[in-house]
Short mmCIF file of C-alpha atoms in Angstrom, two decimals:
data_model
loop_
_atom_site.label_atom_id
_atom_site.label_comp_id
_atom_site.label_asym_id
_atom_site.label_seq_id
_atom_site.Cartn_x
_atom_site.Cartn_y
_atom_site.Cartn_z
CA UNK A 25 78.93 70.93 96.23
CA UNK A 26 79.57 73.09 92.76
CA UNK A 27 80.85 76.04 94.55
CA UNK A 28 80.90 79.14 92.07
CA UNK A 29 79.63 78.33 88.93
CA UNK A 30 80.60 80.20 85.71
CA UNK A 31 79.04 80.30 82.30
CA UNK A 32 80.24 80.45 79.56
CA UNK A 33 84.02 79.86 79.53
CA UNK A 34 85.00 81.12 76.49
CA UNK A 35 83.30 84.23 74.68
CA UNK A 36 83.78 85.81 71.33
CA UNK A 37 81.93 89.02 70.87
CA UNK A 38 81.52 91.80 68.41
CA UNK A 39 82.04 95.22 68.85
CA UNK A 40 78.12 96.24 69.68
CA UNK A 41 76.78 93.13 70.67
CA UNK A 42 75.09 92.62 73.77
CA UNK A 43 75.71 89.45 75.91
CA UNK A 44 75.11 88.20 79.58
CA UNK A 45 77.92 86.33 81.77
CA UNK A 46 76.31 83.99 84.74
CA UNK A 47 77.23 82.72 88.15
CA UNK A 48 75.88 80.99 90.45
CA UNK A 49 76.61 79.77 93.86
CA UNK A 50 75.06 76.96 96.47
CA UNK A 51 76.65 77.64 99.32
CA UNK A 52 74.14 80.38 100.14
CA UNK A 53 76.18 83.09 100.65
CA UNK A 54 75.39 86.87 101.02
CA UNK A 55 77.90 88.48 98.86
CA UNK A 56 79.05 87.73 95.14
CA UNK A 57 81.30 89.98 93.23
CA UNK A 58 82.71 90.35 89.81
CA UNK A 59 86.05 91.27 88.79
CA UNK A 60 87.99 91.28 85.28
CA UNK A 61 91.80 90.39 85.54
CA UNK A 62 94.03 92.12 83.20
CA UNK A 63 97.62 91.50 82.31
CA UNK A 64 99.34 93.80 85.23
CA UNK A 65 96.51 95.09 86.32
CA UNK A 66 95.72 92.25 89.27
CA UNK A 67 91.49 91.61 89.61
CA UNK A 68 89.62 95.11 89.50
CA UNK A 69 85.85 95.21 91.12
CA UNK A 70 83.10 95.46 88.63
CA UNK A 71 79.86 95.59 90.64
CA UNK A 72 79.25 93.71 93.69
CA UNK A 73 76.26 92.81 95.84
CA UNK A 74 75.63 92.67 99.82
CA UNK A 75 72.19 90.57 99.14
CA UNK A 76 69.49 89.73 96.93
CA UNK A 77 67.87 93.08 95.39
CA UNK A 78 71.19 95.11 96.52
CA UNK A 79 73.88 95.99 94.41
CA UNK A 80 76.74 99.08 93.88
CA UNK A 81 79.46 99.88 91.72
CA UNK A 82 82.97 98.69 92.39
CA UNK A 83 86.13 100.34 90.70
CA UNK A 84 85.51 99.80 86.76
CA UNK A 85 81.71 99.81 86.39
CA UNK A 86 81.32 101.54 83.29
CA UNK A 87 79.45 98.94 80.47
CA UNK A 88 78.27 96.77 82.80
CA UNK A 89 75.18 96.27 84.53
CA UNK A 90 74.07 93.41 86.95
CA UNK A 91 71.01 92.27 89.09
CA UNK A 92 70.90 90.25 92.01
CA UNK A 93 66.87 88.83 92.03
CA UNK A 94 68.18 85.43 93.86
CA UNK A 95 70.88 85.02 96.91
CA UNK A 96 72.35 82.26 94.03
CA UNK A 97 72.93 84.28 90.78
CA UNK A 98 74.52 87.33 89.86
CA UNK A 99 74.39 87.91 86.32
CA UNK A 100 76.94 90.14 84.57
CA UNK A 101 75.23 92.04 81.24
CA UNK A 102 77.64 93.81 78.78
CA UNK A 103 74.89 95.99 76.87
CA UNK A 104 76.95 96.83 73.91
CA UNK A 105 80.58 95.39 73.83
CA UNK A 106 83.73 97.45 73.29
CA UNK A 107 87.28 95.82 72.47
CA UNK A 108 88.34 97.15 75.68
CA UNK A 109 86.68 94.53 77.36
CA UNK A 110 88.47 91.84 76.43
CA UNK A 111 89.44 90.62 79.50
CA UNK A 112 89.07 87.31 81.76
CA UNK A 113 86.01 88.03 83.76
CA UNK A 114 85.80 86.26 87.74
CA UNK A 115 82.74 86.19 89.83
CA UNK A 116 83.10 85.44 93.19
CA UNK A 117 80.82 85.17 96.72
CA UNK A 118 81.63 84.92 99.93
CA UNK A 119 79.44 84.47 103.39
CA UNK A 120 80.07 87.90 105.03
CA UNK A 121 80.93 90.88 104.16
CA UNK A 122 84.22 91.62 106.34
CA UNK A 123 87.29 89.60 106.18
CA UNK A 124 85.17 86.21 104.61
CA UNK A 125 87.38 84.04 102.39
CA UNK A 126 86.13 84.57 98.60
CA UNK A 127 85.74 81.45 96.79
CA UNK A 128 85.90 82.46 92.86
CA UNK A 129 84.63 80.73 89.54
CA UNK A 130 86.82 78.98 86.63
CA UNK A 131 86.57 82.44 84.87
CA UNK A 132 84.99 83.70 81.61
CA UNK A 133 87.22 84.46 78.89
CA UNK A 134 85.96 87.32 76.98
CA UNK A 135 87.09 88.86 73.21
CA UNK A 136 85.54 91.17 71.99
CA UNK A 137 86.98 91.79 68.02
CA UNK B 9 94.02 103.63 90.46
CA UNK B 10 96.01 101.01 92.39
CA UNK B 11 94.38 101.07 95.90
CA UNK B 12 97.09 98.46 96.45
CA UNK B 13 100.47 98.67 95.13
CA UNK B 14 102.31 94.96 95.03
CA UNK B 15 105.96 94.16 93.86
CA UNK B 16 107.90 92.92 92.11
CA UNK B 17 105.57 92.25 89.50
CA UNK B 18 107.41 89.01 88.56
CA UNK B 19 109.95 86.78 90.16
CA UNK B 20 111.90 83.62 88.61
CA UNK B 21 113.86 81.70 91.28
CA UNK B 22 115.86 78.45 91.08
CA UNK B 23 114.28 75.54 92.84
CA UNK B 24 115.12 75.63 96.56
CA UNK B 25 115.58 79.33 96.96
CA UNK B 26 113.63 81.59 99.28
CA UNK B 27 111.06 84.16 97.28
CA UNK B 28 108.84 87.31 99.13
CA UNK B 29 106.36 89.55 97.83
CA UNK B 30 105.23 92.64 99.19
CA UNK B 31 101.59 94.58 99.66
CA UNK B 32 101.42 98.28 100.01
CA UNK B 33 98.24 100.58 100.94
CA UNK B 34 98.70 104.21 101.75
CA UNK B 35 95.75 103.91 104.47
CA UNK B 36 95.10 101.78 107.04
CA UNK B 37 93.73 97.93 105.88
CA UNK B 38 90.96 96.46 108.05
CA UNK B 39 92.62 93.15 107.39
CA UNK B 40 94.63 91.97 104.44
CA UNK B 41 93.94 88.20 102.54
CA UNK B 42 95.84 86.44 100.16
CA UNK B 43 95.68 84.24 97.02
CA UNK B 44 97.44 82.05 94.35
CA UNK B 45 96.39 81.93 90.93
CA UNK B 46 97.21 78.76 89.57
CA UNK B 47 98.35 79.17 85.68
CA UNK B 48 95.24 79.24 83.15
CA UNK B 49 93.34 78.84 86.94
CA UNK B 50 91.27 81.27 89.61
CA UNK B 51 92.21 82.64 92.57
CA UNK B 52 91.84 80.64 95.55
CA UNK B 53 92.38 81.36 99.45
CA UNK B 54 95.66 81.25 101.42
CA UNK B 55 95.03 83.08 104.41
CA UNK B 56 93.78 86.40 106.28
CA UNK B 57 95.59 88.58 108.57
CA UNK B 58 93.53 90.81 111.12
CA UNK B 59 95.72 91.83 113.85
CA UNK B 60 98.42 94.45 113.99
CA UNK B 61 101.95 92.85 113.18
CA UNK B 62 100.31 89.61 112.74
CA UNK B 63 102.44 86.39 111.50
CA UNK B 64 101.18 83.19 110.55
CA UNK B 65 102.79 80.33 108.72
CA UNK B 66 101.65 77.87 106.48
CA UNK B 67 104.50 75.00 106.05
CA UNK B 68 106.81 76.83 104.19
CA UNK B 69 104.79 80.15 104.02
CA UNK B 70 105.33 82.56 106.07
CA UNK B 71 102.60 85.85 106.08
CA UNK B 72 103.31 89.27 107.92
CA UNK B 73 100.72 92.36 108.60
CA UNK B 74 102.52 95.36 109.16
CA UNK B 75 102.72 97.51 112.83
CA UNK B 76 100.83 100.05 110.85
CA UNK B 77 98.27 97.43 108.91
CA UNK B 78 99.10 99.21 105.49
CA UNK B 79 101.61 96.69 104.33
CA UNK B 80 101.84 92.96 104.16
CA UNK B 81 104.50 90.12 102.50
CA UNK B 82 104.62 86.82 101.83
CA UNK B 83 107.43 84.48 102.19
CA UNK B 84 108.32 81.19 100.52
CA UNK B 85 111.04 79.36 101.81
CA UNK B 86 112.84 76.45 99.86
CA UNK B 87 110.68 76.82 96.58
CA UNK B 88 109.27 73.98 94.48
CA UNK B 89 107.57 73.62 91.44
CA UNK B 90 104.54 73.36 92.48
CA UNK B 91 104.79 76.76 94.09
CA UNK B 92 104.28 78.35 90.28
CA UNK B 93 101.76 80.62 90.28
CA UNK B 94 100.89 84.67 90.88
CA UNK B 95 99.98 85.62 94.36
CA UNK B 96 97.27 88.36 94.92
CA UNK B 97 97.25 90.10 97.74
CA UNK B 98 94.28 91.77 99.00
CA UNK B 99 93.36 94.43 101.22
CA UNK B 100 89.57 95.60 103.24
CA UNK B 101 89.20 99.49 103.19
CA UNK B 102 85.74 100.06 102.53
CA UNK B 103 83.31 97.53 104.29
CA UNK B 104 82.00 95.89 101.45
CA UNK B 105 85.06 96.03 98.85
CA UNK B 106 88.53 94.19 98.44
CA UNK B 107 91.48 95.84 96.49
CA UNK B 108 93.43 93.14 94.70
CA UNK B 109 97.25 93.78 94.25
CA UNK B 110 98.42 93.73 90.70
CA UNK B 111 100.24 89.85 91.85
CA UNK B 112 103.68 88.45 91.61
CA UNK B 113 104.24 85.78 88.97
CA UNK B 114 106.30 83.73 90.40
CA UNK B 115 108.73 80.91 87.93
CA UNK B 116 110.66 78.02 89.67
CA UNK B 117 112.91 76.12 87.58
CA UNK B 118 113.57 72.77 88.50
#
């Protein structure tokens, strides 16, 4: 059983470029999330989504899109990349919605220069 | 903003000495979880607290839901090395969203 699976784990952007983080999960769960962990800052919601073809914004959407066409993946897209964010990007899923234990990815670690 | 204010922000303790952090909301949680982020790692489940004033232990952890399910702590007694780490705490508002504490990094030297 993979779990949460996270591609890539290291990412060096420029300023502009466009790029597309992935995750996927097999344990068939409902919910998947991203966050971005920043020094001091603790793991802040990107997007999030409640099924396949649902999705909303979470705290910090701003520059970032994502889909959810399959109950596995839940692709993160950075449409033109800014320095602010750099950051270490987590996705995670989890089989309900209230009070289900996340289980997170290794983590994408994203410069953008 | 901080939906979940968490302290201290770090914490170095000598081997075999007692360490707490502490979770803070200014509304009401539905129920409160927390984590431990292994260095250069990801987050990964401790435990959940539901219930008003709720304790539970884990060996030598000890977790606490406030009367007023807006605060939470965790308690290590005895640390050891392998305790290193930050600890997240995280709190259910909103049905569908968690707010992650900023974590306590947490240093034991041997």
């Amino acid at each position: 059983n993979a779990g949460v699976t996270q591609t890539p784990k290291f990412q060096v952007l420029k300023t502009g470029q466009s790029m597309t983080l992935q995750c996927a999960q097999d344990m068939n769960h409902e919910y998947m999330s991203w966050y971005r962990q920043d020094p001091g800052m603790g793991l802040r919601l990107i997007h999030y989504s409640v099924g396949a073809g649902i999705t909303d914004q979470g705290e910090v959407p701003n520059g970032y899109n994502v889909s959810r066409s399959t109950t596995e993946d839940f692709p993160l897209r950075l449409l033109s990349a800014a320095p602010s964010q750099t950051s270490v990007y987590f996705c995670a899923s989890s089989f309900g919605l209230l009070g289900s234990e996340a289980f997170f990815g290794q983590g994408t670690r994203l410069t953008v220069v | 903003g901080q939906q979940v204010m968490q302290i201290p922000q770090y914490q170095h303790v000598q081997e075999g000495e007692d360490f707490t952090t502490y979770c803070n909301s200014s509304t009401t949680l539905s129920n409160i979880q927390w984590y431990k982020q292994r260095p250069g790692g990801h987050p990964v489940f401790l435990i959940q607290l539901v219930k008003s004033g709720e304790v539970k232990k884990q060996k030598r952890l000890t977790f606490q839901f406030g009367e007023a399910k807006k605060n939470s702590s965790l308690h290590i007694t005895a640390t050891q090395t392998t305790d290193v780490g930050t600890y997240f705490c995280a709190g259910q508002r909103d049905f569908n969203k968690f707010y992650f504490g900023s974590g306590t990094k947490l240093n034991v030297k041997p």
